[in-house]
Structures are given as structure tokens and as C-alpha cells.
Amino acid sequence: MPGPEETILHASTVALDGLGLLILGPSGCGKSTLAINLLARGAKLVSDDQTCVVATATGLAARCPTPALAGVIEARGLGLLRADHILEAPLVLAIDLGRDEPDRLPPRRSLRLLERELPLVLRPQNPHLADALALWLRGGRQE
């Protein structure tokens, strides 16, 4: 049962160079698919399908809520796969795959969780989503 400074979300989380991406959206929207694409680009799995988000002194962190599922990701049609994983990562970005991005150059958005703000992007309609997110995690977004 989560405490007052944590919550469990229907989300997957990966970390690239130690920085966490929270992948939100309804069932079947592609959370695990995006996570697998990022894992193939060198990210490490934090959690698949459920993420425990914890408030920290500096922001938010993500971890797998069930130790038995650490390092396991569902690949639809293939089953449960083992993946390189880490136990916890500071969250620096969230993406909501349940909401399409209408703008070519979108405004800054944020997601409020546990009284803290996390940068948020919506699902862009392009084929380079995983690559673009990897660039964001490694280098940030230009103002």
C-alpha cells in the first residue's frame, strides 16, 4: 500500500543515462512498445505496466512496485521478457500516449504528481518518437 509521499500509476518507466521517463496512457496504447524501443536504444527498465512514483527532496523518482516483476516487460505476442533494469530513477520527463499532440512546436506542459511538477509531452504523430525522447533525455529541450 503506497504511503502519503508515493503513488502507484498505470505506467511504464525507463531510464536513459540514469534519467527516468514515465510513460502514461490507457491499456493497449503502446506503453510497453515505446519502453521496448527505448530499451533497444540503451535505456534500462525501471517498471512495466505499474510504476511506484515517490516524492523526493529534489522532485520525483520511479521504482517497480513489485520486486518480483523487476526487470520483466511484456512484449505482446511474445510473452514476458527479461531486460536490463535499475531499481529506481529520478523522473525528468513524462509522456502521455493517450493524448495526441496537435502542435508542431508544442508549448511546455507539465504533470502535477505528489505536489511536484514533471515536464509532460503528448504523443506526437511521427515515426521517430523513441529517438526523439532519447535525445530529450540526453540533451533536454531548446527554449
Tab-separated table of N, CA and C in Angstrom:
chain	number	residue	atom	x	y	z
A	1	MET	N	0.841	-1.182	0.000
A	1	MET	CA	0.000	0.000	0.000
A	1	MET	C	0.886	1.246	0.000
A	2	PRO	N	0.683	2.166	-0.972
A	2	PRO	CA	1.526	3.350	-1.036
A	2	PRO	C	1.307	4.271	0.159
A	3	GLY	N	2.389	4.938	0.585
A	3	GLY	CA	2.305	5.921	1.660
A	3	GLY	C	1.887	7.270	1.126
A	4	PRO	N	1.852	8.301	1.986
A	4	PRO	CA	1.391	9.625	1.566
A	4	PRO	C	2.309	10.314	0.566
A	5	GLU	N	3.562	9.906	0.509
A	5	GLU	CA	4.509	10.532	-0.403
A	5	GLU	C	4.824	9.646	-1.596
A	6	GLU	N	3.912	8.720	-1.924
A	6	GLU	CA	4.089	7.883	-3.106
A	6	GLU	C	2.728	7.474	-3.648
A	7	THR	N	2.730	7.116	-4.915
A	7	THR	CA	1.515	6.652	-5.568
A	7	THR	C	1.886	5.613	-6.614
A	8	ILE	N	0.987	4.707	-6.892
A	8	ILE	CA	1.211	3.707	-7.934
A	8	ILE	C	0.356	4.080	-9.138
A	9	LEU	N	1.003	4.181	-10.293
A	9	LEU	CA	0.335	4.572	-11.536
A	9	LEU	C	0.348	3.436	-12.537
A	10	HIS	N	-0.685	3.423	-13.403
A	10	HIS	CA	-0.706	2.512	-14.555
A	10	HIS	C	0.220	3.140	-15.588
A	11	ALA	N	1.500	2.786	-15.518
A	11	ALA	CA	2.523	3.423	-16.348
A	11	ALA	C	3.740	2.518	-16.414
A	12	SER	N	4.542	2.716	-17.445
A	12	SER	CA	5.843	2.075	-17.550
A	12	SER	C	6.902	3.149	-17.378
A	13	THR	N	8.090	2.754	-16.943
A	13	THR	CA	9.175	3.710	-16.769
A	13	THR	C	10.480	3.094	-17.239
A	14	VAL	N	11.238	3.882	-17.993
A	14	VAL	CA	12.589	3.505	-18.388
A	14	VAL	C	13.526	4.638	-17.985
A	15	ALA	N	14.806	4.318	-17.905
A	15	ALA	CA	15.812	5.329	-17.583
A	15	ALA	C	16.931	5.254	-18.608
A	16	LEU	N	17.317	6.410	-19.100
A	16	LEU	CA	18.420	6.522	-20.042
A	16	LEU	C	19.476	7.405	-19.398
A	17	ASP	N	20.685	6.892	-19.302
A	17	ASP	CA	21.759	7.607	-18.601
A	17	ASP	C	21.318	8.001	-17.196
A	18	GLY	N	20.517	7.142	-16.567
A	18	GLY	CA	20.081	7.361	-15.197
A	18	GLY	C	18.893	8.289	-15.026
A	19	LEU	N	18.347	8.832	-16.111
A	19	LEU	CA	17.224	9.769	-16.039
A	19	LEU	C	15.939	9.083	-16.488
A	20	GLY	N	14.892	9.198	-15.665
A	20	GLY	CA	13.674	8.440	-15.879
A	20	GLY	C	12.633	9.125	-16.745
A	21	LEU	N	11.990	8.312	-17.591
A	21	LEU	CA	10.862	8.712	-18.423
A	21	LEU	C	9.648	7.916	-17.977
A	22	LEU	N	8.609	8.609	-17.540
A	22	LEU	CA	7.347	7.998	-17.130
A	22	LEU	C	6.443	7.937	-18.354
A	23	ILE	N	6.014	6.726	-18.726
A	23	ILE	CA	5.199	6.513	-19.925
A	23	ILE	C	3.779	6.193	-19.484
A	24	LEU	N	2.873	7.143	-19.707
A	24	LEU	CA	1.478	7.046	-19.284
A	24	LEU	C	0.565	6.741	-20.462
A	25	GLY	N	-0.625	6.221	-20.180
A	25	GLY	CA	-1.629	6.016	-21.212
A	25	GLY	C	-2.508	4.829	-20.876
A	26	PRO	N	-3.638	4.727	-21.569
A	26	PRO	CA	-4.561	3.614	-21.312
A	26	PRO	C	-4.001	2.287	-21.815
A	27	SER	N	-4.611	1.200	-21.390
A	27	SER	CA	-4.201	-0.131	-21.841
A	27	SER	C	-4.233	-0.207	-23.365
A	28	GLY	N	-3.203	-0.818	-23.927
A	28	GLY	CA	-3.144	-1.016	-25.366
A	28	GLY	C	-2.651	0.162	-26.171
A	29	CYS	N	-2.228	1.250	-25.531
A	29	CYS	CA	-1.815	2.457	-26.277
A	29	CYS	C	-0.357	2.410	-26.724
A	30	GLY	N	0.421	1.446	-26.222
A	30	GLY	CA	1.804	1.332	-26.657
A	30	GLY	C	2.853	1.681	-25.614
A	31	LYS	N	2.492	1.665	-24.340
A	31	LYS	CA	3.471	1.981	-23.296
A	31	LYS	C	4.650	1.007	-23.328
A	32	SER	N	4.358	-0.280	-23.340
A	32	SER	CA	5.426	-1.285	-23.353
A	32	SER	C	6.188	-1.246	-24.672
A	33	THR	N	5.501	-0.984	-25.767
A	33	THR	CA	6.175	-0.895	-27.075
A	33	THR	C	7.189	0.232	-27.078
A	34	LEU	N	6.798	1.408	-26.576
A	34	LEU	CA	7.735	2.526	-26.502
A	34	LEU	C	8.884	2.182	-25.562
A	35	ALA	N	8.577	1.567	-24.432
A	35	ALA	CA	9.637	1.177	-23.497
A	35	ALA	C	10.619	0.218	-24.165
A	36	ILE	N	10.120	-0.769	-24.899
A	36	ILE	CA	10.987	-1.730	-25.591
A	36	ILE	C	11.853	-1.016	-26.623
A	37	ASN	N	11.269	-0.068	-27.358
A	37	ASN	CA	12.052	0.707	-28.327
A	37	ASN	C	13.194	1.466	-27.644
A	38	LEU	N	12.922	2.030	-26.482
A	38	LEU	CA	13.965	2.757	-25.755
A	38	LEU	C	14.992	1.804	-25.135
A	39	LEU	N	14.540	0.635	-24.689
A	39	LEU	CA	15.479	-0.366	-24.181
A	39	LEU	C	16.448	-0.788	-25.279
A	40	ALA	N	15.945	-0.910	-26.497
A	40	ALA	CA	16.796	-1.274	-27.630
A	40	ALA	C	17.816	-0.181	-27.950
A	41	ARG	N	17.573	1.040	-27.468
A	41	ARG	CA	18.483	2.172	-27.678
A	41	ARG	C	19.375	2.419	-26.458
A	42	GLY	N	19.385	1.472	-25.518
A	42	GLY	CA	20.300	1.574	-24.391
A	42	GLY	C	19.681	1.956	-23.060
A	43	ALA	N	18.383	2.209	-23.014
A	43	ALA	CA	17.731	2.527	-21.740
A	43	ALA	C	17.668	1.281	-20.871
A	44	LYS	N	17.399	1.494	-19.596
A	44	LYS	CA	17.196	0.394	-18.650
A	44	LYS	C	15.762	0.465	-18.138
A	45	LEU	N	15.189	-0.698	-17.890
A	45	LEU	CA	13.822	-0.777	-17.401
A	45	LEU	C	13.776	-0.452	-15.908
A	46	VAL	N	12.815	0.372	-15.536
A	46	VAL	CA	12.517	0.592	-14.125
A	46	VAL	C	11.281	-0.233	-13.768
A	47	SER	N	10.221	-0.097	-14.581
A	47	SER	CA	8.995	-0.856	-14.324
A	47	SER	C	8.150	-0.914	-15.587
A	48	ASP	N	7.360	-1.962	-15.690
A	48	ASP	CA	6.436	-2.101	-16.815
A	48	ASP	C	5.021	-2.244	-16.291
A	49	ASP	N	4.130	-1.464	-16.830
A	49	ASP	CA	2.687	-1.506	-16.575
A	49	ASP	C	2.262	-0.854	-15.268
A	50	GLN	N	3.056	-0.958	-14.236
A	50	GLN	CA	2.780	-0.263	-12.979
A	50	GLN	C	4.071	0.362	-12.484
A	51	THR	N	3.968	1.617	-12.070
A	51	THR	CA	5.129	2.329	-11.551
A	51	THR	C	4.780	2.954	-10.213
A	52	CYS	N	5.650	2.796	-9.257
A	52	CYS	CA	5.526	3.482	-7.978
A	52	CYS	C	6.298	4.800	-8.109
A	53	VAL	N	5.593	5.909	-7.987
A	53	VAL	CA	6.213	7.230	-8.044
A	53	VAL	C	6.339	7.733	-6.612
A	54	VAL	N	7.536	8.194	-6.262
A	54	VAL	CA	7.866	8.614	-4.910
A	54	VAL	C	8.308	10.073	-4.918
A	55	ALA	N	7.793	10.870	-3.978
A	55	ALA	CA	8.243	12.243	-3.809
A	55	ALA	C	9.603	12.236	-3.119
A	56	THR	N	10.535	13.026	-3.651
A	56	THR	CA	11.862	13.140	-3.051
A	56	THR	C	12.125	14.614	-2.748
A	57	ALA	N	13.238	14.880	-2.111
A	57	ALA	CA	13.597	16.260	-1.789
A	57	ALA	C	13.838	17.089	-3.049
A	58	THR	N	14.221	16.436	-4.141
A	58	THR	CA	14.546	17.162	-5.364
A	58	THR	C	13.520	17.001	-6.480
A	59	GLY	N	12.466	16.224	-6.268
A	59	GLY	CA	11.457	16.026	-7.316
A	59	GLY	C	10.714	14.722	-7.141
A	60	LEU	N	10.754	13.899	-8.188
A	60	LEU	CA	10.049	12.618	-8.186
A	60	LEU	C	10.995	11.511	-8.635
A	61	ALA	N	10.775	10.324	-8.109
A	61	ALA	CA	11.540	9.155	-8.533
A	61	ALA	C	10.556	8.028	-8.822
A	62	ALA	N	10.992	7.090	-9.656
A	62	ALA	CA	10.158	5.948	-10.019
A	62	ALA	C	10.867	4.668	-9.625
A	63	ARG	N	10.041	3.661	-9.247
A	63	ARG	CA	10.571	2.340	-8.952
A	63	ARG	C	9.512	1.300	-9.280
A	64	CYS	N	9.927	0.064	-9.370
A	64	CYS	CA	8.998	-1.038	-9.611
A	64	CYS	C	8.266	-1.330	-8.299
A	65	PRO	N	6.922	-1.374	-8.320
A	65	PRO	CA	6.191	-1.575	-7.076
A	65	PRO	C	6.232	-3.005	-6.548
A	66	THR	N	6.628	-3.958	-7.396
A	66	THR	CA	6.664	-5.361	-7.003
A	66	THR	C	8.034	-5.935	-7.346
A	67	PRO	N	8.855	-6.239	-6.352
A	67	PRO	CA	10.200	-6.747	-6.650
A	67	PRO	C	10.209	-7.970	-7.571
A	68	ALA	N	9.184	-8.797	-7.506
A	68	ALA	CA	9.138	-9.989	-8.365
A	68	ALA	C	9.055	-9.634	-9.843
A	69	LEU	N	8.582	-8.422	-10.163
A	69	LEU	CA	8.458	-8.000	-11.568
A	69	LEU	C	9.614	-7.135	-12.045
A	70	ALA	N	10.585	-6.881	-11.182
A	70	ALA	CA	11.734	-6.059	-11.582
A	70	ALA	C	12.461	-6.733	-12.740
A	71	GLY	N	12.699	-5.974	-13.791
A	71	GLY	CA	13.417	-6.492	-14.943
A	71	GLY	C	12.590	-7.324	-15.898
A	72	VAL	N	11.255	-7.258	-15.771
A	72	VAL	CA	10.362	-8.019	-16.641
A	72	VAL	C	9.459	-7.046	-17.398
A	73	ILE	N	9.347	-7.245	-18.714
A	73	ILE	CA	8.487	-6.406	-19.542
A	73	ILE	C	7.658	-7.299	-20.460
A	74	GLU	N	6.404	-6.909	-20.668
A	74	GLU	CA	5.530	-7.675	-21.548
A	74	GLU	C	5.715	-7.236	-22.992
A	75	ALA	N	5.982	-8.180	-23.857
A	75	ALA	CA	6.028	-7.943	-25.298
A	75	ALA	C	4.836	-8.689	-25.879
A	76	ARG	N	3.816	-7.923	-26.235
A	76	ARG	CA	2.581	-8.533	-26.715
A	76	ARG	C	2.880	-9.525	-27.842
A	77	GLY	N	2.364	-10.727	-27.711
A	77	GLY	CA	2.571	-11.773	-28.704
A	77	GLY	C	3.841	-12.583	-28.495
A	78	LEU	N	4.729	-12.124	-27.586
A	78	LEU	CA	5.970	-12.852	-27.298
A	78	LEU	C	6.036	-13.330	-25.857
A	79	GLY	N	5.345	-12.645	-24.969
A	79	GLY	CA	5.345	-13.033	-23.567
A	79	GLY	C	6.118	-12.054	-22.707
A	80	LEU	N	6.495	-12.516	-21.523
A	80	LEU	CA	7.259	-11.697	-20.581
A	80	LEU	C	8.740	-11.873	-20.873
A	81	LEU	N	9.421	-10.761	-21.091
A	81	LEU	CA	10.835	-10.785	-21.444
A	81	LEU	C	11.660	-10.188	-20.316
A	82	ARG	N	12.887	-10.668	-20.164
A	82	ARG	CA	13.820	-10.107	-19.184
A	82	ARG	C	14.555	-8.937	-19.822
A	83	ALA	N	14.818	-7.904	-19.040
A	83	ALA	CA	15.504	-6.724	-19.549
A	83	ALA	C	16.469	-6.182	-18.499
A	84	ASP	N	17.537	-5.533	-18.964
A	84	ASP	CA	18.411	-4.828	-18.032
A	84	ASP	C	17.559	-3.825	-17.273
A	85	HIS	N	17.766	-3.747	-15.962
A	85	HIS	CA	16.920	-2.856	-15.175
A	85	HIS	C	17.700	-2.199	-14.043
A	86	ILE	N	17.089	-1.151	-13.513
A	86	ILE	CA	17.593	-0.493	-12.311
A	86	ILE	C	16.440	-0.401	-11.331
A	87	LEU	N	16.765	-0.260	-10.065
A	87	LEU	CA	15.738	-0.280	-9.031
A	87	LEU	C	14.970	1.028	-8.923
A	88	GLU	N	15.626	2.161	-9.209
A	88	GLU	CA	14.977	3.464	-9.053
A	88	GLU	C	15.647	4.474	-9.962
A	89	ALA	N	14.872	5.443	-10.445
A	89	ALA	CA	15.424	6.512	-11.277
A	89	ALA	C	14.687	7.811	-10.986
A	90	PRO	N	15.413	8.931	-10.958
A	90	PRO	CA	14.742	10.225	-10.835
A	90	PRO	C	13.966	10.508	-12.122
A	91	LEU	N	12.740	10.949	-11.984
A	91	LEU	CA	11.927	11.264	-13.169
A	91	LEU	C	12.240	12.665	-13.658
A	92	VAL	N	12.484	12.773	-14.978
A	92	VAL	CA	12.751	14.082	-15.571
A	92	VAL	C	11.762	14.432	-16.673
A	93	LEU	N	10.935	13.445	-17.090
A	93	LEU	CA	10.004	13.673	-18.190
A	93	LEU	C	8.897	12.625	-18.140
A	94	ALA	N	7.695	13.040	-18.558
A	94	ALA	CA	6.569	12.112	-18.709
A	94	ALA	C	5.994	12.278	-20.103
A	95	ILE	N	5.488	11.193	-20.667
A	95	ILE	CA	4.762	11.248	-21.932
A	95	ILE	C	3.418	10.576	-21.729
A	96	ASP	N	2.371	11.207	-22.255
A	96	ASP	CA	1.020	10.648	-22.196
A	96	ASP	C	0.651	10.154	-23.581
A	97	LEU	N	0.670	8.832	-23.769
A	97	LEU	CA	0.352	8.242	-25.064
A	97	LEU	C	-1.146	8.198	-25.336
A	98	GLY	N	-1.938	8.595	-24.372
A	98	GLY	CA	-3.386	8.631	-24.549
A	98	GLY	C	-3.892	9.947	-25.098
A	99	ARG	N	-2.998	10.910	-25.267
A	99	ARG	CA	-3.379	12.231	-25.791
A	99	ARG	C	-2.448	12.602	-26.932
A	100	ASP	N	-3.021	12.918	-28.087
A	100	ASP	CA	-2.225	13.293	-29.261
A	100	ASP	C	-1.778	14.742	-29.172
A	101	GLU	N	-0.572	14.993	-29.655
A	101	GLU	CA	-0.030	16.346	-29.716
A	101	GLU	C	-0.488	17.017	-31.006
A	102	PRO	N	-1.266	18.099	-30.909
A	102	PRO	CA	-1.758	18.755	-32.118
A	102	PRO	C	-0.769	19.753	-32.726
A	103	ASP	N	0.217	20.205	-31.949
A	103	ASP	CA	1.113	21.278	-32.399
A	103	ASP	C	2.438	20.733	-32.916
A	104	ARG	N	2.942	21.377	-33.968
A	104	ARG	CA	4.249	21.009	-34.488
A	104	ARG	C	5.347	21.382	-33.493
A	105	LEU	N	5.259	22.568	-32.916
A	105	LEU	CA	6.179	23.022	-31.872
A	105	LEU	C	5.340	23.299	-30.626
A	106	PRO	N	5.114	22.280	-29.815
A	106	PRO	CA	4.174	22.405	-28.698
A	106	PRO	C	4.699	23.290	-27.568
A	107	PRO	N	3.778	23.854	-26.806
A	107	PRO	CA	4.186	24.625	-25.625
A	107	PRO	C	4.700	23.678	-24.549
A	108	ARG	N	5.362	24.241	-23.575
A	108	ARG	CA	5.779	23.436	-22.416
A	108	ARG	C	4.538	23.053	-21.636
A	109	ARG	N	4.477	21.794	-21.263
A	109	ARG	CA	3.385	21.281	-20.446
A	109	ARG	C	3.987	20.612	-19.219
A	110	SER	N	3.173	20.423	-18.201
A	110	SER	CA	3.658	19.710	-17.028
A	110	SER	C	2.551	18.849	-16.439
A	111	LEU	N	2.979	17.881	-15.679
A	111	LEU	CA	2.096	16.962	-14.980
A	111	LEU	C	2.362	17.158	-13.493
A	112	ARG	N	1.302	17.343	-12.721
A	112	ARG	CA	1.458	17.530	-11.276
A	112	ARG	C	1.197	16.197	-10.567
A	113	LEU	N	2.215	15.723	-9.864
A	113	LEU	CA	2.130	14.480	-9.096
A	113	LEU	C	2.727	14.725	-7.714
A	114	LEU	N	2.023	14.329	-6.689
A	114	LEU	CA	2.532	14.420	-5.324
A	114	LEU	C	3.065	15.820	-5.005
A	115	GLU	N	2.323	16.834	-5.461
A	115	GLU	CA	2.668	18.243	-5.209
A	115	GLU	C	3.961	18.686	-5.890
A	116	ARG	N	4.371	17.965	-6.932
A	116	ARG	CA	5.567	18.327	-7.687
A	116	ARG	C	5.230	18.343	-9.175
A	117	GLU	N	5.973	19.130	-9.933
A	117	GLU	CA	5.750	19.257	-11.374
A	117	GLU	C	6.767	18.419	-12.134
A	118	LEU	N	6.284	17.788	-13.209
A	118	LEU	CA	7.128	16.988	-14.083
A	118	LEU	C	6.833	17.416	-15.514
A	119	PRO	N	7.859	17.741	-16.311
A	119	PRO	CA	7.597	18.085	-17.715
A	119	PRO	C	6.820	16.964	-18.403
A	120	LEU	N	5.862	17.362	-19.252
A	120	LEU	CA	4.973	16.410	-19.918
A	120	LEU	C	4.935	16.680	-21.408
A	121	VAL	N	5.026	15.612	-22.189
A	121	VAL	CA	4.791	15.703	-23.627
A	121	VAL	C	3.635	14.777	-23.971
A	122	LEU	N	2.932	15.135	-25.038
A	122	LEU	CA	1.839	14.313	-25.541
A	122	LEU	C	2.357	13.511	-26.723
A	123	ARG	N	1.594	12.511	-27.163
A	123	ARG	CA	2.046	11.645	-28.246
A	123	ARG	C	2.111	12.416	-29.566
A	124	PRO	N	3.338	12.624	-30.079
A	124	PRO	CA	3.454	13.261	-31.395
A	124	PRO	C	3.136	12.246	-32.488
A	125	GLN	N	2.700	12.734	-33.607
A	125	GLN	CA	2.353	11.861	-34.732
A	125	GLN	C	3.538	11.786	-35.694
A	126	ASN	N	4.583	11.036	-35.285
A	126	ASN	CA	5.757	10.882	-36.136
A	126	ASN	C	6.408	9.538	-35.847
A	127	PRO	N	7.224	9.063	-36.783
A	127	PRO	CA	7.832	7.734	-36.608
A	127	PRO	C	9.099	7.734	-35.752
A	128	HIS	N	9.577	8.898	-35.336
A	128	HIS	CA	10.847	8.941	-34.605
A	128	HIS	C	10.668	9.219	-33.107
A	129	LEU	N	9.559	8.797	-32.543
A	129	LEU	CA	9.252	9.096	-31.151
A	129	LEU	C	10.336	8.601	-30.193
A	130	ALA	N	10.717	7.337	-30.258
A	130	ALA	CA	11.712	6.804	-29.323
A	130	ALA	C	13.043	7.527	-29.458
A	131	ASP	N	13.470	7.786	-30.703
A	131	ASP	CA	14.736	8.500	-30.916
A	131	ASP	C	14.665	9.921	-30.365
A	132	ALA	N	13.559	10.609	-30.591
A	132	ALA	CA	13.412	11.983	-30.111
A	132	ALA	C	13.388	12.028	-28.581
A	133	LEU	N	12.713	11.069	-27.954
A	133	LEU	CA	12.696	11.028	-26.492
A	133	LEU	C	14.084	10.738	-25.935
A	134	ALA	N	14.841	9.859	-26.595
A	134	ALA	CA	16.212	9.586	-26.160
A	134	ALA	C	17.051	10.862	-26.244
A	135	LEU	N	16.887	11.640	-27.312
A	135	LEU	CA	17.607	12.913	-27.430
A	135	LEU	C	17.217	13.868	-26.316
A	136	TRP	N	15.903	13.958	-26.009
A	136	TRP	CA	15.431	14.842	-24.940
A	136	TRP	C	16.084	14.438	-23.606
A	137	LEU	N	16.070	13.135	-23.298
A	137	LEU	CA	16.647	12.679	-22.038
A	137	LEU	C	18.129	12.975	-21.950
A	138	ARG	N	18.826	12.878	-23.067
A	138	ARG	CA	20.265	13.108	-23.060
A	138	ARG	C	20.651	14.580	-23.132
A	139	GLY	N	19.810	15.396	-23.788
A	139	GLY	CA	20.224	16.782	-24.006
A	139	GLY	C	19.215	17.858	-23.650
A	140	GLY	N	18.004	17.475	-23.286
A	140	GLY	CA	16.996	18.482	-22.948
A	140	GLY	C	16.295	19.046	-24.160
A	141	ARG	N	15.463	20.041	-23.909
A	141	ARG	CA	14.691	20.698	-24.970
A	141	ARG	C	15.115	22.150	-25.082
A	142	GLN	N	15.323	22.611	-26.299
A	142	GLN	CA	15.701	24.003	-26.567
A	142	GLN	C	14.535	24.933	-26.272
A	143	GLU	N	14.806	26.015	-25.614
A	143	GLU	CA	13.755	27.019	-25.339
A	143	GLU	C	13.521	27.869	-26.560
